Short mmCIF file of C-alpha atoms and ligand atoms in Angstrom, two decimals:
data_model
loop_
_atom_site.label_atom_id
_atom_site.label_comp_id
_atom_site.label_asym_id
_atom_site.label_seq_id
_atom_site.Cartn_x
_atom_site.Cartn_y
_atom_site.Cartn_z
CA UNK A 23 0.00 0.00 0.00
CA UNK A 24 2.53 2.60 1.11
CA UNK A 25 4.79 1.46 -1.70
CA UNK A 26 2.13 2.34 -4.24
CA UNK A 27 1.45 5.67 -2.61
CA UNK A 28 5.17 6.45 -2.57
CA UNK A 29 5.40 5.65 -6.26
CA UNK A 30 2.56 8.05 -6.90
CA UNK A 31 3.69 10.90 -4.66
CA UNK A 32 7.48 10.83 -4.34
CA UNK A 33 9.82 12.45 -6.82
CA UNK A 34 12.30 9.61 -7.14
CA UNK A 35 15.74 10.15 -8.56
CA UNK A 36 16.55 6.89 -10.24
CA UNK A 37 19.78 5.62 -11.70
CA UNK A 38 19.26 6.04 -15.43
CA UNK A 39 21.20 2.94 -16.46
CA UNK A 40 18.79 0.54 -14.72
CA UNK A 41 15.81 0.93 -17.02
CA UNK A 42 17.72 0.92 -20.32
CA UNK A 43 17.38 -1.82 -22.91
CA UNK A 44 20.41 -3.03 -24.90
CA UNK A 45 19.68 -0.82 -27.87
CA UNK A 46 19.43 2.33 -25.77
CA UNK A 47 22.67 1.42 -24.03
CA UNK A 48 24.35 0.96 -27.40
CA UNK A 49 23.09 4.36 -28.57
CA UNK A 50 24.64 5.95 -25.51
CA UNK A 51 28.01 4.27 -26.04
CA UNK A 52 28.02 5.10 -29.76
CA UNK A 53 27.17 8.74 -29.11
CA UNK A 54 29.92 9.09 -26.54
CA UNK A 55 32.48 7.73 -29.04
CA UNK A 56 31.67 10.65 -31.32
CA UNK A 57 31.88 13.00 -28.36
CA UNK A 58 35.31 11.75 -27.23
CA UNK A 59 36.62 11.87 -30.77
CA UNK A 60 35.47 15.49 -31.10
CA UNK A 61 37.04 16.45 -27.75
CA UNK A 62 40.40 15.11 -28.89
CA UNK A 63 40.37 17.49 -31.83
CA UNK A 64 38.85 20.49 -30.06
CA UNK A 65 40.73 21.27 -26.88
CA UNK A 66 40.67 25.05 -27.27
CA UNK A 67 37.89 27.49 -28.19
CA UNK A 68 39.50 28.17 -31.57
CA UNK A 69 39.73 24.46 -32.35
CA UNK A 70 36.15 23.89 -31.21
CA UNK A 71 34.82 26.67 -33.40
CA UNK A 72 36.86 25.42 -36.37
CA UNK A 73 35.41 21.91 -35.96
CA UNK A 74 31.90 23.25 -35.39
CA UNK A 75 32.10 25.32 -38.56
CA UNK A 76 33.25 22.28 -40.55
CA UNK A 77 30.38 20.22 -39.17
CA UNK A 78 27.89 23.02 -39.89
CA UNK A 79 29.14 23.36 -43.48
CA UNK A 80 28.71 19.59 -43.97
CA UNK A 81 25.14 19.84 -42.68
CA UNK A 82 23.87 22.58 -44.94
CA UNK A 83 24.59 25.63 -42.78
CA UNK A 84 26.11 28.74 -44.37
CA UNK A 85 27.62 31.98 -43.13
CA UNK A 86 24.82 34.54 -42.62
CA UNK A 87 26.96 37.08 -44.48
CA UNK A 88 26.44 35.08 -47.71
CA UNK A 89 22.64 35.64 -47.54
CA UNK A 90 20.78 38.69 -48.83
CA UNK A 91 17.44 37.45 -47.54
CA UNK A 92 16.39 34.69 -45.16
CA UNK A 93 13.35 32.41 -45.11
CA UNK A 94 12.04 29.64 -42.85
CA UNK A 95 14.25 26.56 -42.97
CA UNK A 96 17.47 28.46 -43.72
CA UNK A 97 20.45 27.25 -41.70
CA UNK A 98 22.94 29.93 -40.83
CA UNK A 99 25.90 30.73 -38.62
CA UNK A 100 28.23 33.54 -37.70
CA UNK A 101 31.80 32.96 -36.53
CA UNK A 102 33.02 35.70 -34.22
CA UNK A 103 36.80 36.16 -34.45
CA UNK A 104 37.35 32.40 -34.68
CA UNK A 105 36.58 31.98 -30.97
CA UNK A 106 32.83 32.04 -30.59
CA UNK A 107 30.01 31.10 -32.92
CA UNK A 108 26.25 31.42 -33.22
CA UNK A 109 24.17 29.03 -35.31
CA UNK A 110 20.48 29.26 -36.17
CA UNK A 111 17.72 27.58 -38.10
CA UNK A 112 14.98 29.98 -39.15
CA UNK A 113 11.63 28.78 -37.79
CA UNK A 114 8.27 28.59 -39.55
CA UNK A 115 6.72 30.76 -36.81
CA UNK A 116 7.22 34.53 -36.93
CA UNK A 117 10.51 35.46 -35.28
CA UNK A 118 8.52 37.95 -33.14
CA UNK A 119 7.27 34.94 -31.15
CA UNK A 120 10.79 34.59 -29.79
CA UNK A 121 13.85 32.43 -30.23
CA UNK A 122 14.60 29.09 -28.64
CA UNK A 123 18.21 29.45 -27.59
CA UNK A 124 20.68 26.94 -26.20
CA UNK A 125 23.90 28.57 -25.03
CA UNK A 126 27.10 26.95 -23.84
CA UNK A 127 30.74 27.98 -23.76
CA UNK A 128 33.74 26.49 -25.55
CA UNK A 129 36.58 27.98 -23.49
CA UNK A 130 37.94 25.92 -20.58
CA UNK A 131 40.36 26.59 -17.73
CA UNK A 132 43.98 26.36 -18.92
CA UNK A 133 47.35 28.10 -18.92
CA UNK A 134 48.01 30.89 -21.42
CA UNK A 135 51.47 32.07 -22.43
CA UNK A 136 52.48 35.52 -21.19
CA UNK A 137 53.09 38.14 -23.90
CA UNK A 138 56.87 37.76 -23.46
CA UNK A 139 56.93 34.07 -22.66
CA UNK A 140 60.38 32.78 -23.52
CA UNK A 141 63.31 32.84 -21.09
CA UNK A 142 66.31 30.80 -20.03
CA UNK A 143 67.42 30.01 -16.50
CA UNK A 144 70.52 27.94 -15.68
CA UNK A 145 70.59 26.45 -19.16
CA UNK A 146 66.95 25.40 -19.20
CA UNK A 147 64.44 27.13 -21.47
CA UNK A 148 60.94 27.98 -20.25
CA UNK A 149 57.66 29.54 -21.32
CA UNK A 150 56.20 31.86 -18.71
CA UNK A 151 52.44 31.32 -18.27
CA UNK A 152 49.39 33.13 -16.92
CA UNK A 153 46.56 30.87 -15.83
CA UNK A 154 43.08 31.32 -17.32
CA UNK A 155 39.97 30.62 -15.26
CA UNK A 156 39.50 29.07 -11.85
CA UNK A 157 42.16 26.40 -11.50
CA UNK A 158 43.73 24.57 -8.55
CA UNK A 159 47.30 25.41 -9.53
CA UNK A 160 48.91 22.32 -8.04
CA UNK A 161 46.89 20.13 -10.46
CA UNK A 162 48.74 21.60 -13.44
CA UNK A 163 52.26 20.53 -12.46
CA UNK A 164 53.89 17.21 -13.40
CA UNK A 165 51.35 16.32 -16.09
CA UNK A 166 51.99 16.16 -19.85
CA UNK A 167 50.91 19.42 -21.49
CA UNK A 168 50.47 20.25 -25.16
CA UNK A 169 50.82 23.64 -26.84
CA UNK A 170 47.91 24.91 -28.97
CA UNK A 171 47.42 28.29 -30.50
CA UNK A 172 47.72 30.89 -33.17
CA UNK A 173 50.58 33.25 -33.98
CA UNK A 174 49.86 36.21 -36.23
CA UNK A 175 52.82 37.96 -37.80
CA UNK A 176 52.81 41.74 -38.27
CA UNK A 177 52.06 41.21 -41.97
CA UNK A 178 48.90 39.27 -41.08
CA UNK A 179 50.27 35.83 -41.84
CA UNK A 180 48.67 33.35 -39.43
CA UNK A 181 50.34 30.23 -38.10
CA UNK A 182 48.33 27.62 -36.19
CA UNK A 183 50.30 25.41 -33.86
CA UNK A 184 49.47 22.19 -32.06
CA UNK A 185 52.29 20.19 -30.48
CA UNK A 186 51.95 17.36 -28.02
CA UNK A 187 48.82 15.62 -29.27
CA UNK A 188 50.37 13.28 -31.83
CA UNK A 189 52.09 10.16 -30.42
CA UNK A 190 55.32 11.22 -32.13
CA UNK A 191 55.24 14.78 -30.78
CA UNK A 192 57.18 15.83 -27.71
CA UNK A 193 55.13 17.02 -24.72
CA UNK A 194 55.90 19.70 -22.15
CA UNK A 195 55.54 19.87 -18.38
CA UNK A 196 55.71 22.09 -15.31
CA UNK A 197 57.98 20.65 -12.63
CA UNK A 198 57.26 20.43 -8.90
CA UNK A 199 59.48 20.05 -5.89
CA UNK A 200 60.54 16.59 -4.75
CA UNK A 201 58.94 15.58 -1.41
CA UNK A 202 62.41 15.20 0.13
CA UNK A 203 62.92 18.96 -0.07
CA UNK A 204 59.31 20.13 0.12
CA UNK A 205 59.07 20.54 3.89
CA UNK A 206 58.27 24.27 3.68
CA UNK A 207 55.98 23.89 0.67
CA UNK A 208 53.99 21.13 2.40
CA UNK A 209 53.29 23.43 5.36
CA UNK A 210 51.56 25.94 3.07
CA UNK A 211 47.85 26.10 2.43
CA UNK A 212 46.88 24.03 -0.61
CA UNK A 213 46.00 27.17 -2.60
CA UNK A 214 49.46 28.63 -1.97
CA UNK A 215 51.40 25.42 -2.55
CA UNK A 216 52.19 26.47 -6.13
CA UNK A 217 52.51 30.15 -7.03
CA UNK A 218 50.94 31.40 -10.25
CA UNK A 219 54.32 32.92 -11.03
CA UNK A 220 55.97 29.50 -10.77
CA UNK A 221 53.81 27.85 -13.44
CA UNK A 222 56.67 27.86 -15.93
CA UNK A 223 56.69 25.36 -18.74
CA UNK A 224 59.92 23.44 -19.36
CA UNK A 225 60.62 23.50 -23.11
CA UNK A 226 64.29 22.67 -23.73
CA UNK A 227 67.82 22.14 -22.49
CA UNK A 228 70.31 21.93 -25.40
CA UNK A 229 72.51 25.04 -26.01
CA UNK A 230 72.91 26.28 -29.58
CA UNK A 231 76.63 27.03 -29.23
CA UNK A 232 79.29 26.53 -26.62
CA UNK A 233 79.73 30.15 -25.61
CA UNK A 234 77.54 33.13 -24.81
CA UNK A 235 74.43 33.91 -22.82
CA UNK A 236 71.00 32.34 -23.49
CA UNK A 237 72.26 29.62 -25.80
CA UNK A 238 69.38 27.26 -24.91
CA UNK A 239 66.84 29.98 -25.60
CA UNK A 240 68.63 30.62 -28.89
CA UNK A 241 68.37 26.95 -29.80
CA UNK A 242 64.63 26.93 -29.08
CA UNK A 243 64.10 30.04 -31.18
CA UNK A 244 66.12 28.47 -33.98
CA UNK A 245 63.87 25.40 -33.89
CA UNK A 246 60.74 27.59 -33.88
CA UNK A 247 62.14 29.66 -36.72
CA UNK A 248 62.88 26.61 -38.87
CA UNK A 249 59.52 25.03 -38.12
CA UNK A 250 57.22 28.05 -38.23
CA UNK A 251 59.30 30.89 -39.67
CA UNK A 252 58.82 33.01 -36.55
CA UNK A 253 61.09 35.09 -34.34
CA UNK A 254 60.75 35.94 -30.65
CA UNK A 255 58.92 39.17 -31.54
CA UNK A 256 56.14 37.21 -33.28
CA UNK A 257 55.15 35.66 -29.94
CA UNK A 258 53.89 39.11 -28.94
CA UNK A 259 50.96 38.79 -31.31
CA UNK A 260 49.90 35.27 -30.45
CA UNK A 261 47.35 33.39 -28.40
CA UNK A 262 48.98 30.22 -27.16
CA UNK A 263 47.33 27.91 -24.67
CA UNK A 264 48.68 24.97 -22.68
CA UNK A 265 46.23 22.14 -22.17
CA UNK A 266 46.61 18.59 -20.87
CA UNK A 267 48.05 16.26 -23.51
CA UNK A 268 45.77 13.42 -22.37
CA UNK A 269 43.23 11.91 -24.71
CA UNK A 270 39.57 11.53 -23.79
CA UNK A 271 39.06 7.98 -22.51
CA UNK A 272 36.28 5.72 -21.33
CA UNK A 273 36.40 5.40 -17.56
CA UNK A 274 35.60 2.37 -15.42
CA UNK A 275 35.45 -1.40 -15.96
CA UNK A 276 31.92 -0.85 -17.25
CA UNK A 277 33.11 2.06 -19.43
CA UNK A 278 30.16 4.08 -18.15
CA UNK A 279 31.99 7.40 -17.86
CA UNK A 280 34.12 9.78 -19.89
CA UNK A 281 37.39 11.17 -18.52
CA UNK A 282 38.63 14.13 -20.53
CA UNK A 283 40.00 17.65 -20.40
CA UNK A 284 37.65 20.56 -21.04
CA UNK A 285 34.28 18.88 -20.53
CA UNK A 286 33.25 22.15 -18.82
CA UNK A 287 31.68 23.17 -21.04
CA UNK A 288 32.47 21.32 -24.23
CA UNK A 289 30.14 18.54 -23.15
CA UNK A 290 27.15 20.89 -23.43
CA UNK A 291 28.61 22.62 -26.49
CA UNK A 292 29.06 19.31 -28.32
CA UNK A 293 25.69 17.84 -27.36
CA UNK A 294 23.81 21.00 -28.38
CA UNK A 295 25.78 21.27 -31.62
CA UNK A 296 25.11 17.59 -32.41
CA UNK A 297 21.40 18.12 -31.72
CA UNK A 298 21.26 21.20 -33.95
CA UNK A 299 22.87 19.35 -36.85
CA UNK A 300 19.91 16.94 -36.88
CA UNK A 301 17.12 19.53 -36.72
CA UNK A 302 14.68 20.13 -39.57
CA UNK A 303 11.58 22.34 -39.78
CA UNK A 304 11.60 23.99 -36.39
CA UNK A 305 8.64 26.12 -35.32
CA UNK A 306 10.46 28.76 -33.27
CA UNK A 307 13.79 29.91 -34.65
CA UNK A 308 16.43 27.68 -33.04
CA UNK A 309 19.66 29.32 -31.95
CA UNK A 310 22.82 27.64 -30.68
CA UNK A 311 25.44 29.78 -28.93
CA UNK A 312 29.03 28.62 -28.54
CA UNK A 313 30.50 31.42 -26.44
CA UNK A 314 34.02 32.25 -25.35
CA UNK A 315 35.51 33.79 -22.17
CA UNK A 316 32.85 32.35 -19.83
CA UNK A 317 35.56 31.09 -17.50
CA UNK A 318 36.86 34.62 -16.94
CA UNK A 319 33.54 36.48 -16.70
CA UNK A 320 32.22 36.57 -20.29
CA UNK A 321 33.81 39.97 -21.02
CA UNK A 322 35.41 41.09 -24.26
CA UNK A 323 34.25 40.93 -27.86
CA UNK A 324 34.04 37.12 -27.95
CA UNK A 325 32.39 36.84 -24.52
CA UNK A 326 28.64 36.68 -24.03
CA UNK A 327 28.53 40.21 -22.56
CA UNK A 328 29.53 41.67 -25.92
CA UNK A 329 27.00 42.97 -28.45
CA UNK A 330 28.10 40.47 -31.08
CA UNK A 331 25.15 38.21 -30.34
CA UNK A 332 22.69 41.10 -30.69
CA UNK A 333 24.37 41.88 -33.99
CA UNK A 334 23.76 38.33 -35.22
CA UNK A 335 20.06 38.42 -34.30
CA UNK A 336 19.65 41.93 -35.78
CA UNK A 337 21.24 40.69 -38.98
CA UNK A 338 18.61 37.92 -39.05
CA UNK A 339 15.82 40.46 -38.53
CA UNK A 340 17.23 42.59 -41.35
CA UNK A 341 17.54 39.69 -43.75
CA UNK A 342 14.07 38.39 -42.89
CA UNK A 343 12.84 41.85 -43.92
CA UNK A 344 10.94 42.41 -40.67
CA UNK A 345 13.22 44.70 -38.68
CA UNK A 346 11.90 47.92 -37.13
CA UNK A 347 12.79 49.99 -34.04
CA UNK A 348 12.90 47.94 -30.81
CA UNK A 349 12.06 44.66 -32.51
CA UNK A 350 15.27 43.10 -31.18
CA UNK A 351 14.12 43.86 -27.60
CA UNK A 352 10.75 42.30 -28.32
CA UNK A 353 12.32 39.17 -29.77
CA UNK A 354 14.48 38.70 -26.67
CA UNK A 355 11.53 39.31 -24.32
CA UNK A 356 9.63 36.44 -25.93
CA UNK A 357 12.63 34.11 -26.14
CA UNK A 358 13.31 30.97 -24.14
CA UNK A 359 16.75 29.69 -23.30
CA UNK A 360 18.58 26.75 -21.83
CA UNK A 361 21.88 28.00 -20.48
CA UNK A 362 23.68 24.74 -21.05
CA UNK A 363 26.59 24.61 -18.68
CA UNK A 364 27.89 21.81 -16.51
CA UNK A 365 26.70 21.18 -12.97
CA UNK A 366 28.81 20.05 -10.01
CA UNK A 367 28.27 16.29 -9.82
CA UNK A 368 27.83 14.88 -6.32
CA UNK A 369 31.11 13.28 -5.22
CA UNK A 370 30.75 10.85 -2.29
CA UNK A 371 34.41 11.43 -1.35
CA UNK A 372 33.58 15.10 -0.78
CA UNK A 373 29.97 14.66 0.30
CA UNK A 374 30.14 17.37 2.96
CA UNK A 375 29.95 20.22 0.41
CA UNK A 376 26.61 19.10 -1.02
CA UNK A 377 23.06 18.83 0.21
CA UNK A 378 22.23 15.33 -1.03
CA UNK A 379 18.56 16.12 -1.62
CA UNK A 380 19.55 19.04 -3.87
CA UNK A 381 22.62 17.76 -5.67
CA UNK A 382 23.13 16.59 -9.26
CA UNK A 383 24.22 12.95 -9.45
CA UNK A 384 26.15 11.18 -12.18
CA UNK A 385 23.97 8.78 -14.15
CA UNK A 386 20.66 10.38 -13.24
CA UNK A 387 20.24 12.52 -16.31
CA UNK A 388 20.55 16.17 -17.25
CA UNK A 389 20.62 18.55 -14.32
CA UNK A 390 18.50 21.70 -14.16
CA UNK A 391 19.69 24.52 -11.92
CA UNK A 392 16.82 26.88 -11.20
CA UNK A 393 19.40 29.41 -10.04
CA UNK A 394 23.15 29.63 -9.54
CA UNK A 395 24.84 32.45 -7.61
CA UNK A 396 26.39 32.30 -4.14
CA UNK A 397 25.17 32.49 -0.52
CA UNK A 398 21.86 34.45 -0.56
CA UNK A 399 21.54 33.76 -4.32
CA UNK A 400 23.89 36.69 -4.92
CA UNK A 401 24.25 37.32 -8.65
CA UNK A 402 21.73 34.62 -9.49
CA UNK A 403 19.45 34.41 -12.48
CA UNK A 404 16.51 32.61 -10.83
CA UNK A 405 14.19 30.97 -13.35
CA UNK A 406 10.51 31.60 -12.64
CA UNK A 407 8.20 28.72 -11.76
CA UNK A 408 6.16 29.10 -14.95
CA UNK A 409 9.22 28.63 -17.10
CA UNK A 410 10.55 25.70 -15.06
CA UNK A 411 7.14 24.06 -15.55
CA UNK A 412 7.34 24.65 -19.31
CA UNK A 413 10.78 23.02 -19.49
CA UNK A 414 9.68 20.15 -17.20
CA UNK A 415 6.77 19.47 -19.46
CA UNK A 416 9.04 19.04 -22.48
CA UNK A 417 11.29 16.63 -20.61
CA UNK A 418 8.45 14.60 -19.15
CA UNK A 419 6.57 14.45 -22.46
CA UNK A 420 9.69 13.12 -24.15
CA UNK A 421 10.43 10.68 -21.30
CA UNK A 422 13.86 12.21 -20.68
CA UNK A 423 15.16 11.61 -17.19
CA UNK A 424 16.32 14.80 -15.47
CA UNK A 425 17.15 16.10 -12.03
CA UNK A 426 16.94 19.53 -10.48
CA UNK A 427 19.82 20.61 -8.29
CA UNK A 428 21.87 23.44 -6.91
CA UNK A 429 25.61 23.86 -6.86
CA UNK A 430 26.73 22.80 -3.36
CA UNK A 431 25.52 23.71 0.10
CA UNK A 432 24.06 27.18 0.68
CA UNK A 433 27.01 28.83 2.43
CA UNK A 434 29.82 26.87 0.82
CA UNK A 435 30.39 28.59 -2.49
CA UNK A 436 28.59 28.96 -5.77
CA UNK A 437 29.03 29.62 -9.43
CA UNK A 438 27.67 31.36 -12.47
CA UNK A 439 27.12 30.85 -16.17
CA UNK A 440 25.97 32.96 -19.11
CA UNK A 441 22.31 32.57 -17.99
CA UNK A 442 22.00 36.03 -16.42
CA UNK A 443 23.28 37.79 -19.55
CA UNK A 444 20.44 36.56 -21.77
CA UNK A 445 17.96 36.78 -18.86
CA UNK A 446 18.88 40.47 -18.53
CA UNK A 447 17.76 40.95 -22.13
CA UNK A 448 14.33 39.69 -21.07
CA UNK A 449 14.37 36.02 -22.06
CA UNK A 450 13.26 33.13 -19.85
CA UNK A 451 16.41 31.22 -18.94
CA UNK A 452 17.26 28.16 -16.89
CA UNK A 453 20.63 26.50 -16.34
CA UNK A 454 20.67 22.99 -17.65
CA UNK A 455 23.69 20.74 -18.12
CA UNK A 456 25.70 17.64 -17.40
CA UNK A 457 26.97 16.87 -13.86
CA UNK A 458 30.78 16.72 -13.74
CA UNK A 459 33.28 15.38 -11.22
CA UNK A 460 36.62 17.18 -10.73
CA UNK A 461 35.28 20.26 -12.55
CA UNK A 462 38.06 22.60 -13.79
CA UNK A 463 40.73 19.92 -13.22
CA UNK A 464 42.97 18.79 -16.09
CA UNK A 465 40.89 15.60 -16.27
CA UNK A 466 37.14 15.89 -15.67
CA UNK A 467 34.61 13.06 -15.36
CA UNK A 468 31.07 12.75 -16.75
CA UNK A 469 28.59 9.90 -17.10
CA UNK A 470 27.86 8.75 -20.64
CA UNK A 471 24.22 8.43 -19.61
CA UNK A 472 24.06 12.13 -18.78
CA UNK A 473 25.93 13.15 -21.94
CA UNK A 474 23.28 11.40 -24.03
CA UNK A 475 20.53 12.80 -21.84
CA UNK A 476 21.81 16.32 -22.61
CA UNK A 477 21.73 15.61 -26.34
CA UNK A 478 18.14 14.33 -26.10
CA UNK A 479 17.09 17.30 -23.96
CA UNK A 480 18.48 19.86 -26.40
CA UNK A 481 16.83 18.18 -29.35
CA UNK A 482 13.49 18.03 -27.55
CA UNK A 483 13.75 21.70 -26.51
CA UNK A 484 14.32 22.86 -30.07
CA UNK A 485 11.56 20.62 -31.39
CA UNK A 486 9.07 21.85 -28.79
MN1 MN B 547 31.05 26.18 -17.43
MN1 MN B 548 33.69 26.53 -15.54
#
């Protein structure tokens, strides 16, 4: 009796794997192969956007700048400075009824090179770095790192580099002190154990000649010059990022999880992109945002705070031939958005930071966050009940398992995404993404079940 009543009244969070049949399981594993393969080729925002553009081109999308006019069914994109991208499919419904937007970010925590990166110390050559985003600095020492980026010469010539990913490439690393001599370091607080200024990448040790100062540095520059035709001065106009050289791998004897760098937020970016590639004949205009600079506050011309997104939508309004004063505002006010960013997955080893009745668990499906923010919801975009109900209805109608959670215990910490930026324009927005373990670490963990659940959610949202 009580069992039946419980079934009727309780909101049970079930393990998603349990109720799957073999075919569904296979779909999940197949999808995650594509995901891991993509991750291995898209470790930076530039690489992600390059891959996304290629995929979009293959699926009938074209640069909005190539269109004079737009009509329902047209598939378009705009690439913003090679680091962020907006894609859209024009809906059959009037655009004044609002857009259905899914927005994620393609930048991830990492180490950037300083503007004058190269130096030599006691016959070892180093690149000086400046970390990007919220990292635990000690995690970035003594792991294999690869170098990815773009160097632009004064004459405009652009050189893309990627070293450390191929099996035959060398890798690079940041050294740490041996425990035998680390007595003082080990007494420090964990956050001070490694100084930001000491995150220096070891890149060489052979001198060019026998005599003279900086012979190892000279040898490195000679190698770079032969390989890329650059000099030290060309590093000034470059964006070079250090990321873990690990490949994305299946995790666990049951291979149920993905371990990979940069899953925050490339897991939501990939799943939404994959969903958009399969869309046809949407009612409301479907928009997919792949933004940059989320990890450092969404500022700058490739971040979500910039007006580049407004420009893209205005360009659509112009080319649909409907634009008039204030229409952009109206379109945003009637828009609906999933801010698709990762959630903190509950980690039983660190259970004390989470409220278990309000945490996102691995393997229980996509995680909705009604609000983010910190302490008294400071800085939060809090989705209204009506909108949460609308999103719930889509998920329940499509039999997609989901959970609703918040990021950690009330007074412990908090986080933010791009949700508030689009909410400030007047749209209904809710955070919605994949739970992750070890978020912002060089190797992050997700459940393949949740990855697939995200893909199904995004597809259902756009088809709603
Ligand atoms: Mn994120
Ligand atoms: Mn993040």
